[in-house]
Each structure stands twice: as structure tokens, then as C-alpha cells.
């Protein structure tokens, strides 16, 4: 299976603080990959370097076979991004934001269909600021999918959603994966990671301390639950 994303020996420092230390990642096409770790472990910096919005100190990055710094214009058309905190004008309507986003791409998906899929069809004439946290989160996922991307980055994709809404989003993403979408996600919900991710990488202080499947992590730590294995691998076990 071909690679959608490959990172080799990626390192990044801010002053004397080493945030990423020789990170290696390989994400196969048509899979869901989870990058895990506590707050401050280096997940956001890794994504920013992968997307080319920050420059790594050293290492190589290939996204859909391209260099994210040298070929950002073409990659922009094939990659979707959803960040946990979206910075949009509070008075803009959902429909206006979706239309503006669609105008940026050569062959965008039907945003109205996406809004229906994610349960916010009846909110399109509302302002972004009037949406609940869960509705706003679903909107951000819609915006990430409007480019009709080959690869999408989802940061804490179901934060603020209730249990049913989370599972509805999972089903939609599983369906999109079956149609060829590659998904790179971060999450603090270990049940979500176990349900969705084909492979995972766990970061601790900027270093990869585990790469493999959730099942392999449980076997490594002799744990029945993936959450327990995650805590054991990160050393967060017993911290209060």
C-alpha cells in the first residue's frame, strides 16, 4: 500500500526547548492514523511542520508524494485541515463560511450535502457564534472536507459532541475511509482511537515512545483496555 505521509528524523526546537526529537512517521493511504500524547507532547508542532506552516529544524517530510514547503499550492487542493480552535468571524453565517471555503478549491464537495451528513443542515442560516460547541465542531469538520481531500487532518474531532453524535461522526469517517480518504487524527478519547485508528504513534516529550496498533499496545503492556496501555506507555499511570 502506498504512503500518504512520510516523516523522517523530524526535529524542532523553540530556543532551548526541544519540542520534537527525531520523529519518524509513516501513514499508509486509505487508513486512519492517530497521533497521541499528553498536552505539550509535540502533536500540534508535528502537524504544523507536516503541513508546512512551520519549518522543522531538520528532517524530511513527504505529503502525498510532495514537499509541503515547495509544493504548498498543489497540496492545498488535496489536503483538508480541522483544528480544534477555529478563528472565524463570529457574525458570519454558516452558509457564507461554507461558500467562501468552497470558492478556494477547484473541485469542492457539495457543502450542503456535508452539512446534512453532519447534522447541521438546519443551522446554515445561523451565525457561527450562535452555534453550540458541538455544532461548531461539526462545522469545522465540514470545512475540512469541503476540498474533497485525499488526506484530512482532524484535531480532537469529537470534542464537545455527545455520545450519539460522536458515534455518528465515526460512522461517517469510516465510510469516507472506505471511499479512499486517508485520515490523520489526534484525540484524547481512547475509545475513539481504538474504534477508528488502524495505526497509532504515541508521543512523550517530543519523542515517539510507541508505534503500532492499539491491540499491540495492549499486548505490550498486558492490559485489557487500550486506555490503560496508553497510560502505562506514557507514564501517566497513577498521576493525580
Coordinates of C-alpha atoms in Angstrom, one line a residue:
X1 CA 0.0 0.0 0.0
X2 CA 1.3 3.5 -0.9
X3 CA 2.2 6.1 1.6
X4 CA 0.1 9.2 2.1
X5 CA 2.5 10.7 4.5
X6 CA 6.2 10.0 5.5
X7 CA 8.2 11.8 8.1
X8 CA 11.9 11.0 8.8
X9 CA 14.0 12.3 11.6
X10 CA 11.8 15.4 12.2
X11 CA 13.2 17.7 14.9
X12 CA 12.0 21.1 16.1
X13 CA 13.2 23.4 18.9
X14 CA 12.0 26.7 20.3
X15 CA 15.1 28.3 21.8
X16 CA 16.5 25.7 24.2
X17 CA 13.2 23.7 24.3
X18 CA 13.3 20.6 22.1
X19 CA 9.7 20.0 21.1
X20 CA 10.2 17.2 18.5
X21 CA 13.1 14.8 18.7
X22 CA 13.9 12.7 15.6
X23 CA 10.3 11.8 14.9
X24 CA 9.6 9.1 12.2
X25 CA 6.0 8.5 10.9
X26 CA 4.6 6.6 8.0
X27 CA 0.9 6.8 7.2
X28 CA -0.5 4.4 4.5
X29 CA -3.1 5.6 2.1
X30 CA -6.8 4.7 2.9
X31 CA -6.1 4.3 6.6
X32 CA -6.8 6.2 9.8
X33 CA -3.7 7.2 11.8
X34 CA -3.7 8.5 15.3
X35 CA -1.0 10.8 16.8
X36 CA -1.4 10.6 20.6
X37 CA 0.1 12.2 23.6
X38 CA -0.5 14.5 26.6
X39 CA -0.8 18.2 26.1
X40 CA 2.6 19.6 25.3
X41 CA 3.9 16.2 23.9
X42 CA 4.5 17.8 20.5
X43 CA 1.4 16.8 18.5
X44 CA 0.4 20.2 17.2
X45 CA 4.0 21.2 16.3
X46 CA 4.3 17.9 14.4
X47 CA 1.2 18.7 12.4
X48 CA 2.3 22.3 11.7
X49 CA 5.6 21.1 10.4
X50 CA 3.9 18.4 8.3
X51 CA 1.6 21.0 6.8
X52 CA 4.4 23.4 6.1
X53 CA 3.1 26.2 8.3
X54 CA 6.2 25.8 10.5
X55 CA 9.7 24.9 9.3
X56 CA 11.4 22.0 11.0
X57 CA 15.0 22.3 12.1
X58 CA 15.9 19.1 10.4
X59 CA 14.3 16.0 8.8
X60 CA 12.3 15.2 5.7
X61 CA 8.5 15.3 5.1
X62 CA 6.6 13.9 2.2
X63 CA 2.8 14.6 2.0
X64 CA 1.0 12.8 -0.9
X65 CA 4.4 12.4 -2.5
X66 CA 5.2 16.2 -2.3
X67 CA 7.3 18.5 -0.2
X68 CA 4.9 20.6 1.8
X69 CA 7.1 23.7 1.6
X70 CA 7.9 23.6 -2.1
X71 CA 4.5 22.4 -3.3
X72 CA 2.1 24.0 -0.9
X73 CA -0.2 25.4 -3.6
X74 CA -1.0 22.0 -5.1
X75 CA -1.1 20.2 -1.7
X76 CA -3.6 22.9 -0.5
X77 CA -6.1 21.5 -3.1
X78 CA -5.7 17.9 -1.8
X79 CA -5.5 18.3 2.0
X80 CA -8.2 19.2 4.5
X81 CA -7.5 20.5 8.0
X82 CA -9.7 20.8 11.0
X83 CA -8.2 22.5 14.1
X84 CA -9.9 22.4 17.5
X85 CA -9.9 26.2 17.7
X86 CA -11.3 27.8 14.5
X87 CA -10.7 31.5 14.2
X88 CA -13.7 32.8 12.1
X89 CA -15.7 36.0 12.1
X90 CA -18.4 35.4 14.8
X91 CA -21.1 37.2 12.7
X92 CA -20.5 35.2 9.6
X93 CA -23.3 32.7 8.7
X94 CA -22.6 29.0 8.3
X95 CA -23.7 29.2 4.7
X96 CA -21.4 32.1 3.9
X97 CA -18.4 30.5 5.5
X98 CA -19.0 27.2 3.6
X99 CA -19.4 29.1 0.3
X100 CA -16.3 31.1 0.9
X101 CA -14.3 28.0 1.7
X102 CA -15.7 26.1 -1.4
X103 CA -14.5 29.0 -3.6
X104 CA -10.9 28.3 -2.6
X105 CA -10.9 24.9 -4.3
X106 CA -11.0 23.7 -7.9
X107 CA -13.4 20.7 -7.3
X108 CA -15.0 21.2 -3.9
X109 CA -17.5 18.8 -2.4
X110 CA -21.2 19.8 -2.0
X111 CA -21.1 21.7 1.3
X112 CA -24.9 21.4 1.7
X113 CA -24.7 17.7 1.5
X114 CA -21.8 17.6 4.1
X115 CA -23.9 19.8 6.5
X116 CA -26.8 17.4 6.1
X117 CA -24.4 14.4 6.7
X118 CA -23.0 16.0 9.9
X119 CA -26.4 17.1 11.3
X120 CA -26.2 20.9 10.9
X121 CA -28.4 21.3 7.8
X122 CA -30.9 23.4 9.8
X123 CA -28.1 25.7 11.1
X124 CA -26.8 27.0 7.7
X125 CA -28.6 30.4 8.1
X126 CA -27.3 30.8 11.7
X127 CA -24.2 32.8 12.6
X128 CA -21.1 30.8 13.7
X129 CA -21.2 32.5 17.1
X130 CA -24.7 31.2 17.8
X131 CA -23.8 27.6 17.3
X132 CA -23.2 25.3 20.3
X133 CA -19.7 23.9 20.9
X134 CA -20.7 20.6 19.4
X135 CA -22.4 22.2 16.3
X136 CA -19.3 24.4 15.8
X137 CA -17.1 21.3 16.0
X138 CA -19.2 19.5 13.3
X139 CA -19.0 22.7 11.2
X140 CA -15.2 22.6 11.4
X141 CA -15.1 19.0 10.2
X142 CA -17.4 20.0 7.3
X143 CA -15.0 22.8 6.4
X144 CA -12.1 20.3 6.4
X145 CA -14.0 18.0 4.0
X146 CA -15.1 20.7 1.5
X147 CA -11.9 20.5 -0.5
X148 CA -12.8 16.8 -1.2
X149 CA -9.3 16.0 0.1
X150 CA -7.2 12.8 -0.3
X151 CA -5.8 13.4 3.2
X152 CA -7.5 15.2 6.1
X153 CA -6.1 16.3 9.5
X154 CA -8.6 16.2 12.3
X155 CA -7.5 17.7 15.7
X156 CA -9.7 16.5 18.6
X157 CA -12.5 15.9 16.1
X158 CA -15.3 15.0 18.6
X159 CA -14.6 17.3 21.5
X160 CA -17.9 18.8 22.6
X161 CA -20.1 16.1 21.0
X162 CA -22.4 13.9 22.9
X163 CA -22.1 10.1 22.8
X164 CA -24.5 9.6 19.9
X165 CA -23.1 12.5 17.8
X166 CA -19.5 11.1 18.3
X167 CA -20.6 7.7 17.0
X168 CA -22.4 9.3 14.1
X169 CA -19.2 11.1 13.2
X170 CA -17.2 7.8 13.5
X171 CA -19.6 6.1 11.0
X172 CA -19.2 9.0 8.5
X173 CA -15.4 8.9 8.7
X174 CA -15.4 5.1 8.3
X175 CA -17.5 5.5 5.2
X176 CA -15.2 8.2 3.8
X177 CA -12.2 5.9 4.5
X178 CA -13.8 3.1 2.6
X179 CA -14.1 5.6 -0.4
X180 CA -10.3 6.3 -0.3
X181 CA -9.8 9.1 2.3
X182 CA -6.7 9.0 4.5
X183 CA -7.3 10.4 8.0
X184 CA -4.7 11.7 10.4
X185 CA -6.2 12.5 13.8
X186 CA -5.4 13.5 17.3
X187 CA -7.7 12.6 20.2
X188 CA -7.8 12.3 24.0
X189 CA -10.7 9.8 23.7
X190 CA -9.1 6.3 23.8
X191 CA -12.3 4.6 22.8
X192 CA -12.4 6.7 19.7
X193 CA -8.8 5.9 18.9
X194 CA -9.4 2.2 19.3
X195 CA -12.6 2.3 17.2
X196 CA -11.1 4.4 14.3
X197 CA -7.3 4.1 14.1
X198 CA -5.6 1.4 12.0
X199 CA -2.2 2.6 13.5
X200 CA -1.1 4.9 16.2
X201 CA 2.0 6.8 17.4
X202 CA 2.3 7.9 21.0
X203 CA 4.5 10.9 21.7
X204 CA 6.1 11.8 25.1
X205 CA 8.2 14.9 25.4
X206 CA 8.6 15.1 21.6
X207 CA 9.7 11.5 21.1
X208 CA 7.8 8.6 19.8
X209 CA 7.5 6.0 22.6
X210 CA 5.2 3.6 20.7
X211 CA 4.2 3.0 17.1
X212 CA 1.9 0.2 16.1
X213 CA -1.8 -0.8 16.6
X214 CA -4.0 -0.4 19.7
X215 CA -4.0 -4.2 20.0
X216 CA -0.2 -4.3 20.0
X217 CA -0.1 -1.6 22.7
X218 CA -2.4 -3.7 24.9
X219 CA -0.3 -6.8 24.4
X220 CA 2.9 -4.9 25.1
X221 CA 1.5 -3.7 28.5
X222 CA -0.6 -6.8 29.3
X223 CA -3.7 -4.6 29.5
X224 CA -7.3 -5.4 28.6
X225 CA -8.1 -1.7 27.9
X226 CA -6.3 0.4 25.5
X227 CA -6.6 3.4 27.8
X228 CA -4.7 1.5 30.5
X229 CA -2.0 0.6 27.9
X230 CA -1.7 4.3 26.8
X231 CA -1.3 5.5 30.4
X232 CA 1.3 2.9 31.0
X233 CA 3.3 3.7 27.9
X234 CA 3.2 7.5 28.6
X235 CA 4.0 7.1 32.3
X236 CA 0.8 8.9 33.2
X237 CA -0.4 5.9 35.2
X238 CA -1.1 6.9 38.8
X239 CA -0.7 10.6 38.2
X240 CA -3.4 12.7 40.0

